[in-house]
mmCIF file of C-alpha atoms and ligand atoms in Angstrom:
data_model
loop_
_atom_site.group_PDB
_atom_site.id
_atom_site.type_symbol
_atom_site.label_atom_id
_atom_site.label_comp_id
_atom_site.label_asym_id
_atom_site.label_seq_id
_atom_site.Cartn_x
_atom_site.Cartn_y
_atom_site.Cartn_z
ATOM 1 C CA UNK S 1 13.011 8.806 -17.545
ATOM 2 C CA UNK S 2 10.085 10.411 -15.996
ATOM 3 C CA UNK S 3 6.869 8.508 -15.468
ATOM 4 C CA UNK S 4 3.933 9.223 -14.087
ATOM 5 C CA UNK S 5 3.235 6.973 -10.277
ATOM 6 C CA UNK S 6 -0.312 7.045 -8.840
ATOM 7 C CA UNK S 7 -1.261 5.883 -5.310
ATOM 8 C CA UNK S 8 -4.666 4.973 -5.159
ATOM 9 C CA UNK S 9 -5.432 4.285 -1.714
ATOM 10 C CA UNK S 10 -8.955 3.547 0.222
ATOM 11 C CA UNK S 11 -8.887 7.421 0.984
ATOM 12 C CA UNK S 12 -7.058 9.304 -1.451
ATOM 13 C CA UNK S 13 -5.381 9.056 -4.742
ATOM 14 C CA UNK S 14 -1.969 10.621 -5.085
ATOM 15 C CA UNK S 15 0.221 11.200 -7.834
ATOM 16 C CA UNK S 16 3.579 12.472 -8.744
ATOM 17 C CA UNK S 17 6.164 12.553 -11.324
ATOM 18 C CA UNK S 18 8.859 10.325 -10.659
ATOM 19 C CA UNK S 19 12.439 9.483 -11.981
ATOM 20 C CA UNK S 20 11.768 6.174 -12.735
ATOM 21 C CA UNK S 21 15.584 4.852 -12.166
ATOM 22 C CA UNK S 22 16.279 6.858 -8.653
ATOM 23 C CA UNK S 23 13.091 6.486 -7.280
ATOM 24 C CA UNK S 24 12.738 10.360 -6.233
ATOM 25 C CA UNK S 25 9.769 12.228 -6.977
ATOM 26 C CA UNK S 26 10.596 15.064 -9.343
ATOM 27 C CA UNK S 27 7.866 17.487 -7.907
ATOM 28 C CA UNK S 28 5.115 18.051 -5.567
ATOM 29 C CA UNK S 29 2.383 15.618 -5.056
ATOM 30 C CA UNK S 30 -1.158 16.077 -6.131
ATOM 31 C CA UNK S 31 -4.006 14.527 -4.343
ATOM 32 C CA UNK S 32 -7.648 14.114 -4.854
ATOM 33 C CA UNK S 33 -10.014 12.067 -2.326
ATOM 34 C CA UNK S 34 -11.230 8.741 -2.859
ATOM 35 C CA UNK S 35 -14.824 8.845 -4.072
ATOM 36 C CA UNK S 36 -17.392 6.592 -2.405
ATOM 37 C CA UNK S 37 -18.618 4.664 -3.675
ATOM 38 C CA UNK S 38 -15.488 4.023 -5.322
ATOM 39 C CA UNK S 39 -16.940 2.527 -8.364
ATOM 40 C CA UNK S 40 -14.826 1.838 -12.065
ATOM 41 C CA UNK S 41 -15.962 4.951 -13.342
ATOM 42 C CA UNK S 42 -15.950 7.442 -10.112
ATOM 43 C CA UNK S 43 -12.152 6.354 -9.418
ATOM 44 C CA UNK S 44 -11.244 6.642 -13.205
ATOM 45 C CA UNK S 45 -12.662 10.676 -12.930
ATOM 46 C CA UNK S 46 -10.055 10.584 -9.988
ATOM 47 C CA UNK S 47 -7.263 9.171 -12.082
ATOM 48 C CA UNK S 48 -7.940 11.364 -14.886
ATOM 49 C CA UNK S 49 -7.856 14.856 -12.713
ATOM 50 C CA UNK S 50 -4.382 13.263 -11.728
ATOM 51 C CA UNK S 51 -3.351 13.033 -15.173
ATOM 52 C CA UNK S 52 -4.602 16.396 -16.051
ATOM 53 C CA UNK S 53 -3.181 17.992 -13.381
ATOM 54 C CA UNK S 54 0.370 16.817 -14.671
ATOM 55 C CA UNK S 55 -0.407 17.496 -18.369
ATOM 56 C CA UNK S 56 0.623 13.658 -18.758
ATOM 57 C CA UNK S 57 0.785 11.731 -21.873
ATOM 58 C CA UNK S 58 3.247 9.204 -20.843
ATOM 59 C CA UNK S 59 3.348 5.813 -19.051
ATOM 60 C CA UNK S 60 1.415 5.368 -15.791
ATOM 61 C CA UNK S 61 1.815 2.962 -12.932
ATOM 62 C CA UNK S 62 -0.771 2.863 -10.387
ATOM 63 C CA UNK S 63 -0.594 0.822 -7.479
ATOM 64 C CA UNK S 64 -4.483 -0.286 -6.519
ATOM 65 C CA UNK S 65 -5.959 -1.045 -3.190
ATOM 66 C CA UNK S 66 -6.964 -4.845 -4.356
ATOM 67 C CA UNK S 67 -5.353 -7.909 -5.629
ATOM 68 C CA UNK S 68 -4.777 -7.593 -9.367
ATOM 69 C CA UNK S 69 -3.315 -9.806 -11.597
ATOM 70 C CA UNK S 70 -2.602 -8.552 -15.030
ATOM 71 C CA UNK S 71 -4.452 -5.478 -14.690
ATOM 72 C CA UNK S 72 -7.565 -7.397 -13.721
ATOM 73 C CA UNK S 73 -9.363 -6.750 -9.984
ATOM 74 C CA UNK S 74 -10.049 -10.043 -8.316
ATOM 75 C CA UNK S 75 -11.053 -8.554 -4.616
ATOM 76 C CA UNK S 76 -12.382 -5.537 -3.495
ATOM 77 C CA UNK S 77 -12.278 -4.948 0.031
ATOM 78 C CA UNK S 78 -11.972 -1.062 0.367
ATOM 79 C CA UNK S 79 -13.541 -0.281 -2.860
ATOM 80 C CA UNK S 80 -16.775 -0.757 -4.571
ATOM 81 C CA UNK S 81 -17.467 -4.315 -5.102
ATOM 82 C CA UNK S 82 -18.054 -3.566 -9.284
ATOM 83 C CA UNK S 83 -14.888 -3.854 -9.600
ATOM 84 C CA UNK S 84 -14.185 -7.388 -9.265
ATOM 85 C CA UNK S 85 -13.638 -8.899 -12.820
ATOM 86 C CA UNK S 86 -12.873 -5.529 -14.612
ATOM 87 C CA UNK S 87 -9.630 -4.603 -15.810
ATOM 88 C CA UNK S 88 -8.310 -1.559 -14.184
ATOM 89 C CA UNK S 89 -5.422 -1.000 -16.706
ATOM 90 C CA UNK S 90 -8.272 -1.177 -19.849
ATOM 91 C CA UNK S 91 -10.348 1.209 -17.573
ATOM 92 C CA UNK S 92 -7.504 3.730 -16.748
ATOM 93 C CA UNK S 93 -5.875 3.847 -20.004
ATOM 94 C CA UNK S 94 -9.414 4.061 -21.942
ATOM 95 C CA UNK S 95 -10.737 7.119 -19.911
ATOM 96 C CA UNK S 96 -7.146 9.168 -20.029
ATOM 97 C CA UNK S 97 -5.256 7.795 -23.595
ATOM 98 C CA UNK S 98 -1.983 7.046 -21.399
ATOM 99 C CA UNK S 99 -0.697 3.126 -21.122
ATOM 100 C CA UNK S 100 -1.098 1.991 -17.583
ATOM 101 C CA UNK S 101 0.736 -0.694 -15.705
ATOM 102 C CA UNK S 102 -1.606 -1.379 -12.058
ATOM 103 C CA UNK S 103 -0.561 -3.521 -9.345
ATOM 104 C CA UNK S 104 -1.357 -4.096 -5.920
ATOM 105 C CA UNK S 105 -0.634 -1.010 -4.067
ATOM 106 C CA UNK S 106 1.253 -2.822 -0.787
ATOM 107 C CA UNK S 107 3.272 -4.502 -3.958
ATOM 108 C CA UNK S 108 3.982 -1.444 -5.247
ATOM 109 C CA UNK S 109 4.853 0.746 -1.800
ATOM 110 C CA UNK S 110 7.086 -2.599 -0.882
ATOM 111 C CA UNK S 111 8.923 -2.808 -3.984
ATOM 112 C CA UNK S 112 10.255 1.002 -3.570
ATOM 113 C CA UNK S 113 10.852 0.314 -0.126
ATOM 114 C CA UNK S 114 13.245 -2.723 -1.358
ATOM 115 C CA UNK S 115 14.769 -0.582 -4.164
ATOM 116 C CA UNK S 116 15.257 2.549 -2.694
ATOM 117 C CA UNK S 117 14.332 2.031 1.089
ATOM 118 C CA UNK S 118 14.519 0.510 4.154
ATOM 119 C CA UNK S 119 14.784 -3.114 2.488
ATOM 120 C CA UNK S 120 17.416 -2.223 0.308
ATOM 121 C CA UNK S 121 20.347 -4.499 -0.023
ATOM 122 C CA UNK S 122 18.071 -7.501 1.972
ATOM 123 C CA UNK S 123 18.052 -10.881 1.624
ATOM 124 C CA UNK S 124 16.071 -13.470 3.108
ATOM 125 C CA UNK S 125 12.314 -12.923 3.821
ATOM 126 C CA UNK S 126 11.428 -9.741 4.390
ATOM 127 C CA UNK S 127 7.701 -8.652 4.676
ATOM 128 C CA UNK S 128 6.429 -4.936 3.953
ATOM 129 C CA UNK S 129 3.351 -4.254 5.349
ATOM 130 C CA UNK S 130 1.231 -1.106 4.776
ATOM 131 C CA UNK S 131 -1.059 0.494 7.945
ATOM 132 C CA UNK S 132 -3.672 2.649 6.440
ATOM 133 C CA UNK S 133 -7.448 2.321 5.424
ATOM 134 C CA UNK S 134 -7.012 -0.996 5.590
ATOM 135 C CA UNK S 135 -3.707 -3.318 5.727
ATOM 136 C CA UNK S 136 -1.683 -4.350 2.649
ATOM 137 C CA UNK S 137 1.607 -6.810 2.867
ATOM 138 C CA UNK S 138 4.242 -7.487 0.368
ATOM 139 C CA UNK S 139 6.320 -10.403 0.374
ATOM 140 C CA UNK S 140 9.874 -10.607 -0.661
ATOM 141 C CA UNK S 141 12.286 -13.755 -0.642
ATOM 142 C CA UNK S 142 15.916 -12.407 -1.473
ATOM 143 C CA UNK S 143 14.402 -9.288 -2.907
ATOM 144 C CA UNK S 144 11.918 -11.028 -5.346
ATOM 145 C CA UNK S 145 8.033 -10.466 -4.884
ATOM 146 C CA UNK S 146 5.473 -12.884 -4.285
ATOM 147 C CA UNK S 147 2.638 -10.600 -5.624
ATOM 148 C CA UNK S 148 -0.834 -10.174 -4.383
ATOM 149 C CA UNK S 149 -0.209 -11.363 -0.530
ATOM 150 C CA UNK S 150 -3.169 -10.351 1.227
ATOM 151 C CA UNK S 151 -2.183 -11.059 4.787
ATOM 152 C CA UNK S 152 -4.319 -7.920 6.066
ATOM 153 C CA UNK S 153 -7.106 -10.544 5.952
ATOM 154 C CA UNK S 154 -5.821 -12.978 8.398
ATOM 155 C CA UNK S 155 -8.356 -13.981 10.644
ATOM 156 C CA UNK S 156 -8.620 -12.566 14.159
ATOM 157 C CA UNK S 157 -11.007 -12.529 17.051
ATOM 158 C CA UNK S 158 -13.588 -13.746 13.773
ATOM 159 C CA UNK S 159 -12.770 -10.791 11.800
ATOM 160 C CA UNK S 160 -10.100 -9.761 9.180
ATOM 161 C CA UNK S 161 -7.089 -8.438 10.858
ATOM 162 C CA UNK S 162 -7.284 -5.044 9.173
ATOM 163 C CA UNK S 163 -10.686 -4.159 11.035
ATOM 164 C CA UNK S 164 -9.059 -4.862 14.388
ATOM 165 C CA UNK S 165 -5.865 -3.476 13.486
ATOM 166 C CA UNK S 166 -5.574 -0.575 10.768
ATOM 167 C CA UNK S 167 -4.610 3.257 11.286
ATOM 168 C CA UNK S 168 -8.879 3.815 10.336
ATOM 169 C CA UNK S 169 -9.797 1.628 13.332
ATOM 170 C CA UNK S 170 -7.385 3.409 15.520
ATOM 171 C CA UNK S 171 -8.642 6.900 15.109
ATOM 172 C CA UNK S 172 -12.597 5.991 14.199
ATOM 173 C CA UNK S 173 -12.085 4.050 17.692
ATOM 174 C CA UNK S 174 -10.157 6.939 19.287
ATOM 175 C CA UNK S 175 -7.782 4.051 20.625
ATOM 176 C CA UNK S 176 -4.800 5.344 22.331
ATOM 177 C CA UNK S 177 -1.530 4.407 20.673
ATOM 178 C CA UNK S 178 -0.266 1.982 23.397
ATOM 179 C CA UNK S 179 -3.603 0.297 23.205
ATOM 180 C CA UNK S 180 -3.508 -0.074 19.078
ATOM 181 C CA UNK S 181 0.183 -0.906 19.267
ATOM 182 C CA UNK S 182 -0.980 -4.041 21.456
ATOM 183 C CA UNK S 183 -3.266 -5.101 18.823
ATOM 184 C CA UNK S 184 -0.382 -4.557 15.881
ATOM 185 C CA UNK S 185 1.549 -6.611 18.113
ATOM 186 C CA UNK S 186 -0.710 -9.399 18.548
ATOM 187 C CA UNK S 187 -1.257 -9.304 14.440
ATOM 188 C CA UNK S 188 2.808 -9.055 13.826
ATOM 189 C CA UNK S 189 3.090 -12.354 16.335
ATOM 190 C CA UNK S 190 0.867 -14.136 14.274
ATOM 191 C CA UNK S 191 1.931 -13.195 11.290
ATOM 192 C CA UNK S 192 5.645 -14.052 11.810
ATOM 193 C CA UNK S 193 4.164 -17.325 13.392
ATOM 194 C CA UNK S 194 3.433 -18.227 9.946
ATOM 195 C CA UNK S 195 6.119 -16.545 7.965
ATOM 196 C CA UNK S 196 9.388 -16.320 10.111
ATOM 197 C CA UNK S 197 10.646 -13.267 8.114
ATOM 198 C CA UNK S 198 13.600 -11.600 8.656
ATOM 199 C CA UNK S 199 12.718 -8.109 8.766
ATOM 200 C CA UNK S 200 9.136 -6.298 9.040
ATOM 201 C CA UNK S 201 8.976 -3.175 7.380
ATOM 202 C CA UNK S 202 5.812 -0.725 8.668
ATOM 203 C CA UNK S 203 4.830 1.752 5.882
ATOM 204 C CA UNK S 204 1.701 3.524 5.227
ATOM 205 C CA UNK S 205 0.741 7.006 6.716
ATOM 206 C CA UNK S 206 1.541 5.628 10.507
ATOM 207 C CA UNK S 207 4.939 5.046 9.761
ATOM 208 C CA UNK S 208 5.610 8.952 9.914
ATOM 209 C CA UNK S 209 4.595 8.160 14.129
ATOM 210 C CA UNK S 210 6.256 5.116 14.422
ATOM 211 C CA UNK S 211 7.778 6.396 17.249
ATOM 212 C CA UNK S 212 4.520 6.437 18.798
ATOM 213 C CA UNK S 213 3.951 2.389 18.804
ATOM 214 C CA UNK S 214 7.244 0.638 17.497
ATOM 215 C CA UNK S 215 8.739 0.627 21.131
ATOM 216 C CA UNK S 216 5.665 -1.152 22.313
ATOM 217 C CA UNK S 217 6.335 -4.155 19.854
ATOM 218 C CA UNK S 218 7.496 -7.489 21.285
ATOM 219 C CA UNK S 219 7.661 -9.520 18.307
ATOM 220 C CA UNK S 220 11.173 -11.396 18.065
ATOM 221 C CA UNK S 221 11.959 -9.883 14.518
ATOM 222 C CA UNK S 222 13.523 -6.782 13.657
ATOM 223 C CA UNK S 223 10.971 -4.490 12.767
ATOM 224 C CA UNK S 224 11.863 -0.948 11.166
ATOM 225 C CA UNK S 225 9.477 2.185 9.772
ATOM 226 C CA UNK S 226 9.714 2.375 6.138
ATOM 227 C CA UNK S 227 12.038 4.684 4.710
ATOM 228 C CA UNK S 228 10.028 6.149 1.866
ATOM 229 C CA UNK S 229 7.067 7.081 4.109
ATOM 230 C CA UNK S 230 3.652 7.427 2.420
ATOM 231 C CA UNK S 231 5.383 8.066 -1.047
ATOM 232 C CA UNK S 232 7.004 4.630 -1.585
ATOM 233 C CA UNK S 233 3.151 4.120 -3.406
ATOM 234 C CA UNK S 234 3.722 6.301 -5.626
ATOM 235 C CA UNK S 235 7.745 5.413 -6.445
ATOM 236 C CA UNK S 236 6.844 1.871 -6.615
ATOM 237 C CA UNK S 237 4.290 2.481 -9.428
ATOM 238 C CA UNK S 238 5.894 4.615 -11.486
ATOM 239 C CA UNK S 239 9.189 2.051 -11.212
ATOM 240 C CA UNK S 240 6.383 -0.814 -12.198
ATOM 241 C CA UNK S 241 5.519 1.250 -15.462
ATOM 242 C CA UNK S 242 9.389 1.898 -15.852
ATOM 243 C CA UNK S 243 9.679 -1.968 -16.265
ATOM 244 C CA UNK S 244 10.981 -2.628 -12.728
ATOM 245 C CA UNK S 245 7.997 -4.904 -11.423
ATOM 246 C CA UNK S 246 8.763 -8.598 -12.307
ATOM 247 C CA UNK S 247 5.234 -9.121 -12.987
HETATM 248 C C1 BGC D 301 -6.933 -5.033 0.257
HETATM 249 C C2 BGC D 301 -5.225 -4.946 -0.140
HETATM 250 C C3 BGC D 301 -4.666 -3.624 0.084
HETATM 251 C C4 BGC D 301 -4.587 -3.611 1.218
HETATM 252 C C5 BGC D 301 -4.415 -1.917 1.348
HETATM 253 C C6 BGC D 301 -6.699 -4.031 1.545
HETATM 254 O O1 BGC D 301 -8.166 -4.430 2.348
HETATM 255 O O2 BGC D 301 -6.856 -6.461 0.557
HETATM 256 O O3 BGC D 301 -5.174 -5.533 -1.446
HETATM 257 O O4 BGC D 301 -3.287 -3.597 -0.537
HETATM 258 O O5 BGC D 301 -5.717 -3.426 1.274
HETATM 259 O O6 BGC D 301 -4.817 -1.110 0.649
#
């Protein structure tokens, strides 16, 4: 069954029709910029543009860049604070007339990688990190998701790790790939020290350029780029709406 998957990120809102069971995009992606400030009203307008673009009337799965429990937004690192306590499923549902399933964006991307990508068939502890505007995390044990982990917010040098190590910081500070990779390395060392994952999958926009930084990493753990690249968030969100989330 086709489902509309939407990935709401700190910078862009992307949507595509997805074959829920096969994990494949059924056509082109459509993208709008994430509005600033990213309030419930402005983000809902962006979501409406995506739904209207596809002339879609069915179920929608959406990844959202915050902790989301039963549709309710609990944090707001890269979106407007007025989201906290609001129900994203109800807001997008009312704005579009479509039934929405909303989950954390990194959890959505992680589920897609585990089902259809680099984590397929992998047991044990697997950590998926999406490095983009922020850093998102999805933790799996024997393929089961522990939802809403926030390892991008581990404190390093008095700051949230994502404030030193996200892809946005690399471009804003014009860090060379090598200098940025040393930050990523220090961050992964810390995460690995606490979690001892057997595999770390690096997703987000930077996964396309993995040859620029993966060779510089020294962490004693298998590290691979995401296979679904930047489409994992859309595919995982669609799969969640199709009943595969486990939430
Ligand atoms: C948020 C996470 C989100 C990540 C990636 C972080 O700032 O706290 O919930 O998954 O950004 O968008």
